[in-house]
mmCIF file with all atom_site columns, C-alpha atoms in Angstrom:
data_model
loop_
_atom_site.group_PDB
_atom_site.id
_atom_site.type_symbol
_atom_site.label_atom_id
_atom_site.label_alt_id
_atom_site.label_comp_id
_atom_site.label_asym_id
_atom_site.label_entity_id
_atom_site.label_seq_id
_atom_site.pdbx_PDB_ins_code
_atom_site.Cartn_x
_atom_site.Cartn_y
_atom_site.Cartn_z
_atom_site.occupancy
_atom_site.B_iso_or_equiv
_atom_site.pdbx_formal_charge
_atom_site.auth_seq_id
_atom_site.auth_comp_id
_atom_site.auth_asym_id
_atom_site.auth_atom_id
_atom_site.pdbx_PDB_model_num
ATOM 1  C CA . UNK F 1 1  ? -15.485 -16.466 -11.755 1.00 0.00 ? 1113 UNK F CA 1
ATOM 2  C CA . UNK F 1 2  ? -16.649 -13.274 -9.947  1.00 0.00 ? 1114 UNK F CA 1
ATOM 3  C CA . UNK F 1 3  ? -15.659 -14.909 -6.310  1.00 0.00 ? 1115 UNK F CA 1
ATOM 4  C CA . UNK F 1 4  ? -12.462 -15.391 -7.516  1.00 0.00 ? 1116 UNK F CA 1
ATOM 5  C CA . UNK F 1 5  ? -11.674 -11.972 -8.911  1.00 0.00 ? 1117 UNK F CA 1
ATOM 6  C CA . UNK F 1 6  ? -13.155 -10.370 -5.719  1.00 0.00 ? 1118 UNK F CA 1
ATOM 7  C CA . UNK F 1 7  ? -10.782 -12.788 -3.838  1.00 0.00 ? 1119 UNK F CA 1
ATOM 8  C CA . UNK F 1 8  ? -8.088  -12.143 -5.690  1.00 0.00 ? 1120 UNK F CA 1
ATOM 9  C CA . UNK F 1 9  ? -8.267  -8.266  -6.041  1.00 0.00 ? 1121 UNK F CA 1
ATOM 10 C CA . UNK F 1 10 ? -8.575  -8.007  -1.953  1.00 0.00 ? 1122 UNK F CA 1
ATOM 11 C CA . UNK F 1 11 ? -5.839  -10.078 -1.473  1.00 0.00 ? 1123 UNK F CA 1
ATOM 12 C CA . UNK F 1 12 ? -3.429  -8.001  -3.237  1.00 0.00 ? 1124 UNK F CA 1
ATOM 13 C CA . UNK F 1 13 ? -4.635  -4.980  -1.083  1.00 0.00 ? 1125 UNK F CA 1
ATOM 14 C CA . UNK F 1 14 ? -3.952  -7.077  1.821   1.00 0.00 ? 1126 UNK F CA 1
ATOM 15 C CA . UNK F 1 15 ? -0.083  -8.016  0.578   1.00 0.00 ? 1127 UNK F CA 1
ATOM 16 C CA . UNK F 1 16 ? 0.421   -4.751  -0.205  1.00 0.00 ? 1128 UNK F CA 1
ATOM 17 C CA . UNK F 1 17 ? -0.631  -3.370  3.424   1.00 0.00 ? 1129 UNK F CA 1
ATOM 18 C CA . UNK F 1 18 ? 1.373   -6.416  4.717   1.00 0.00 ? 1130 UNK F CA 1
ATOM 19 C CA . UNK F 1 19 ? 4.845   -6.484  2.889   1.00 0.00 ? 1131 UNK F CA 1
ATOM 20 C CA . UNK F 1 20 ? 4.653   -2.303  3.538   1.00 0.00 ? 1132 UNK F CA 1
ATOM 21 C CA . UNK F 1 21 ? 4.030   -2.856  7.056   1.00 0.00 ? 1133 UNK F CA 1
ATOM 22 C CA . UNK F 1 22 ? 7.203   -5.558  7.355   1.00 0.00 ? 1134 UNK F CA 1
ATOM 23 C CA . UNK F 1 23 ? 8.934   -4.156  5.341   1.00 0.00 ? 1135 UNK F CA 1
ATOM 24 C CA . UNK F 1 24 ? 8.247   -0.322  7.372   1.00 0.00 ? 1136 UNK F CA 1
ATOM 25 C CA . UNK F 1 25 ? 8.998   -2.820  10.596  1.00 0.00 ? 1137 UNK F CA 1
ATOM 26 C CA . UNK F 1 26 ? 12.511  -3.704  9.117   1.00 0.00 ? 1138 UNK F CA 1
ATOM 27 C CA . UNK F 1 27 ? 11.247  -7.266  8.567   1.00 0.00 ? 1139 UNK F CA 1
ATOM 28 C CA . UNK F 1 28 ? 10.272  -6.953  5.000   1.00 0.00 ? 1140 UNK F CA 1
ATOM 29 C CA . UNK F 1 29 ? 12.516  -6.832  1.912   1.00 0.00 ? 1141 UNK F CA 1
ATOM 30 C CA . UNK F 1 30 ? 15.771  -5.434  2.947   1.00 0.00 ? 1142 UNK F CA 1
ATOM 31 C CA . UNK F 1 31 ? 16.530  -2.185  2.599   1.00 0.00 ? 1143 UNK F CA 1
ATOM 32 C CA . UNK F 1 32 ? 18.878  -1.961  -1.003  1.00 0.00 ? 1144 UNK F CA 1
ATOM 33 C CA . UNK F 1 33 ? 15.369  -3.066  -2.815  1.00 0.00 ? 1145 UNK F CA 1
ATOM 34 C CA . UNK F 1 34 ? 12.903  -0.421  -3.280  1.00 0.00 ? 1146 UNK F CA 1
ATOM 35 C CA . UNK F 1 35 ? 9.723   -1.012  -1.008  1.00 0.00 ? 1147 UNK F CA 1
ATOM 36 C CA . UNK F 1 36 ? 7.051   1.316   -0.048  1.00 0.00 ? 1148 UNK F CA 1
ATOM 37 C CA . UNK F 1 37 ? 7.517   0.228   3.911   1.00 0.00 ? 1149 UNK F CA 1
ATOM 38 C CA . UNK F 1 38 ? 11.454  0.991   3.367   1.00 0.00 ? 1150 UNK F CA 1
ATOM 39 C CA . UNK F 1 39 ? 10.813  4.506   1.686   1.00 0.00 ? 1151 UNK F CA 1
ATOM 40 C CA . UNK F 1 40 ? 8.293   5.088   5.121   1.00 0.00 ? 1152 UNK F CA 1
ATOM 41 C CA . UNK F 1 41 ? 10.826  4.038   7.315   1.00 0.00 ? 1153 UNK F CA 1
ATOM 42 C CA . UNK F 1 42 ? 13.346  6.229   5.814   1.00 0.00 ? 1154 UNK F CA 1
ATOM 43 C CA . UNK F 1 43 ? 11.259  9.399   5.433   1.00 0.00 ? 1155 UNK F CA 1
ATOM 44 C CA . UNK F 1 44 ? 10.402  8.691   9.090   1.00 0.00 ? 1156 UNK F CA 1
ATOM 45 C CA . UNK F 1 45 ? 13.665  10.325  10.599  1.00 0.00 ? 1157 UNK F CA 1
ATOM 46 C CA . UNK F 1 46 ? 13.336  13.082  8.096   1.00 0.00 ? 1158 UNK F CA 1
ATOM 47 C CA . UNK F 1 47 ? 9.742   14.189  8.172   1.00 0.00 ? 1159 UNK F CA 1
ATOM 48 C CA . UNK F 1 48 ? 10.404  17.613  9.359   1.00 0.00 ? 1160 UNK F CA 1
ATOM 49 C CA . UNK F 1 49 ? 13.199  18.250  7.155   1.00 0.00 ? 1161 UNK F CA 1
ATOM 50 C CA . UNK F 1 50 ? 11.300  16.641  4.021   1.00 0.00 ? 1162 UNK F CA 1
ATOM 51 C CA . UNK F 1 51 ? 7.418   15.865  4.766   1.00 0.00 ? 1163 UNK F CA 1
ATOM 52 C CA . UNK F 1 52 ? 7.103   14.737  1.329   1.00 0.00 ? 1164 UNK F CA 1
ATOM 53 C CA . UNK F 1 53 ? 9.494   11.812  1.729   1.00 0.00 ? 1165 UNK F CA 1
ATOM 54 C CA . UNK F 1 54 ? 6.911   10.689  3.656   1.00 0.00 ? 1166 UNK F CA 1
ATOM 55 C CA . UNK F 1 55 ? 3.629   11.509  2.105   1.00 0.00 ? 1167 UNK F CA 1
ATOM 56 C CA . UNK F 1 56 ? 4.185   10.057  -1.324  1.00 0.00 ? 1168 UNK F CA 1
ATOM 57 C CA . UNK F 1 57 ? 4.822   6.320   -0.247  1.00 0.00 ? 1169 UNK F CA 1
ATOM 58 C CA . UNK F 1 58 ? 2.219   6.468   1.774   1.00 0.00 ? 1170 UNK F CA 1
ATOM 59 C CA . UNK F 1 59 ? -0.039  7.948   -0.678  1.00 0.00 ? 1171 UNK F CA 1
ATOM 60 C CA . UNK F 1 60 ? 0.756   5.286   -3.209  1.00 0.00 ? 1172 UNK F CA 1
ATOM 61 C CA . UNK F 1 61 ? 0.144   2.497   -0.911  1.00 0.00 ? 1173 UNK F CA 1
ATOM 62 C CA . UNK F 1 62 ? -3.319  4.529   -0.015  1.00 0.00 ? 1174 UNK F CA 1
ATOM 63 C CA . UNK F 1 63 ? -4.304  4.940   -3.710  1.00 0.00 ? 1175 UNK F CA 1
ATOM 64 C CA . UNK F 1 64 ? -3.146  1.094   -4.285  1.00 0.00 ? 1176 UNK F CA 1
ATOM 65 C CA . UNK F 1 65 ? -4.886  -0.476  -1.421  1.00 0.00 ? 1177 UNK F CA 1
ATOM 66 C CA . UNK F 1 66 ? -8.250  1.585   -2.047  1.00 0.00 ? 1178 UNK F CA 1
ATOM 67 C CA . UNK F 1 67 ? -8.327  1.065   -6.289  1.00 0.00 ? 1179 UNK F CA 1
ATOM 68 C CA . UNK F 1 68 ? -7.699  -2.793  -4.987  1.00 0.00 ? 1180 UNK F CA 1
ATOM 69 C CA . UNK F 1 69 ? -11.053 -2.911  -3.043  1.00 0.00 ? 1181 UNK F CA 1
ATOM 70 C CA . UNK F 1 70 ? -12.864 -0.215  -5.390  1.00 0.00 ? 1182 UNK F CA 1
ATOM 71 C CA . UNK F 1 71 ? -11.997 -3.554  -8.275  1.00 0.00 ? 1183 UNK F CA 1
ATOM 72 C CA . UNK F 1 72 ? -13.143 -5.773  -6.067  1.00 0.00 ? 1184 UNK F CA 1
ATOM 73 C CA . UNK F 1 73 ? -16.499 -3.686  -4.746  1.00 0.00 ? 1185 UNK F CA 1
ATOM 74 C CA . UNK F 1 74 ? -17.063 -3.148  -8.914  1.00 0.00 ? 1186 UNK F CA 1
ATOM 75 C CA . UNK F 1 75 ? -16.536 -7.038  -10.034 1.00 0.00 ? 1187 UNK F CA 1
ATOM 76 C CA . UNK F 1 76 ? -19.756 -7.869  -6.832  1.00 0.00 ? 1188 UNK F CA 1
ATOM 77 C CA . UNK F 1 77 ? -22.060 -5.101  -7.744  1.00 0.00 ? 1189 UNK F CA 1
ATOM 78 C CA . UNK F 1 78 ? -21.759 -6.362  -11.757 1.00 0.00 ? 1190 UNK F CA 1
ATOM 79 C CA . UNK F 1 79 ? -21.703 -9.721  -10.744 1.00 0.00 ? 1191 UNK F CA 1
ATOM 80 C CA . UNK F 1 80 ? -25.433 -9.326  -9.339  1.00 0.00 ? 1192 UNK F CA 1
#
C-alpha cells in the first residue's frame, strides 16, 4: 500500500503544477472558474500595481506542491 500512496500523493503535485501551468498558458480551465494558473495570469499585467495578486496564487500552489511531496517523502521513510 505504501507505493501506492507515494504514487498517488506525487501525482497530485504533478496535476496541480500542470492544470496551473495550462491553465496560466490560457489552455487550462477557462477563465470564469477559479484556477490558480488564471489568478497568475491575471495578476501578471498588474504586478506593479498589486504584487500580491501575484504572490498568493503562487504561494498556494508552492505550499500545495511541496506538502504533496513532504506526504509522499513521510509515507517512504515509515514505510522502511
Amino acid at each position: 500500500a505504501a507505493p501506492i500512496a507515494i504514487a498517488t500523493a506525487l501525482a497530485v503535485g504533478g496535476a496541480i503544477l500542470a492544470e496551473s501551468t495550462l491553465s496560466f498558458l490560457g489552455l487550462g480551465i477557462a477563465p470564469p472558474a477559479a484556477s490558480w494558473g488564471n489568478m497568475l495570469a491575471n495578476a501578471q499585467e498588474l504586478v506593479f500595481q498589486a504584487p500580491l495578486a501575484a504572490l498568493w496564487p503562487g504561494l498556494a500552489i508552492l505550499l500545495c506542491v511541496v506538502a504533496c511531496n513532504l506526504l509522499a517523502d513521510g509515507v517512504a521513510r515509515r514505510g522502511r
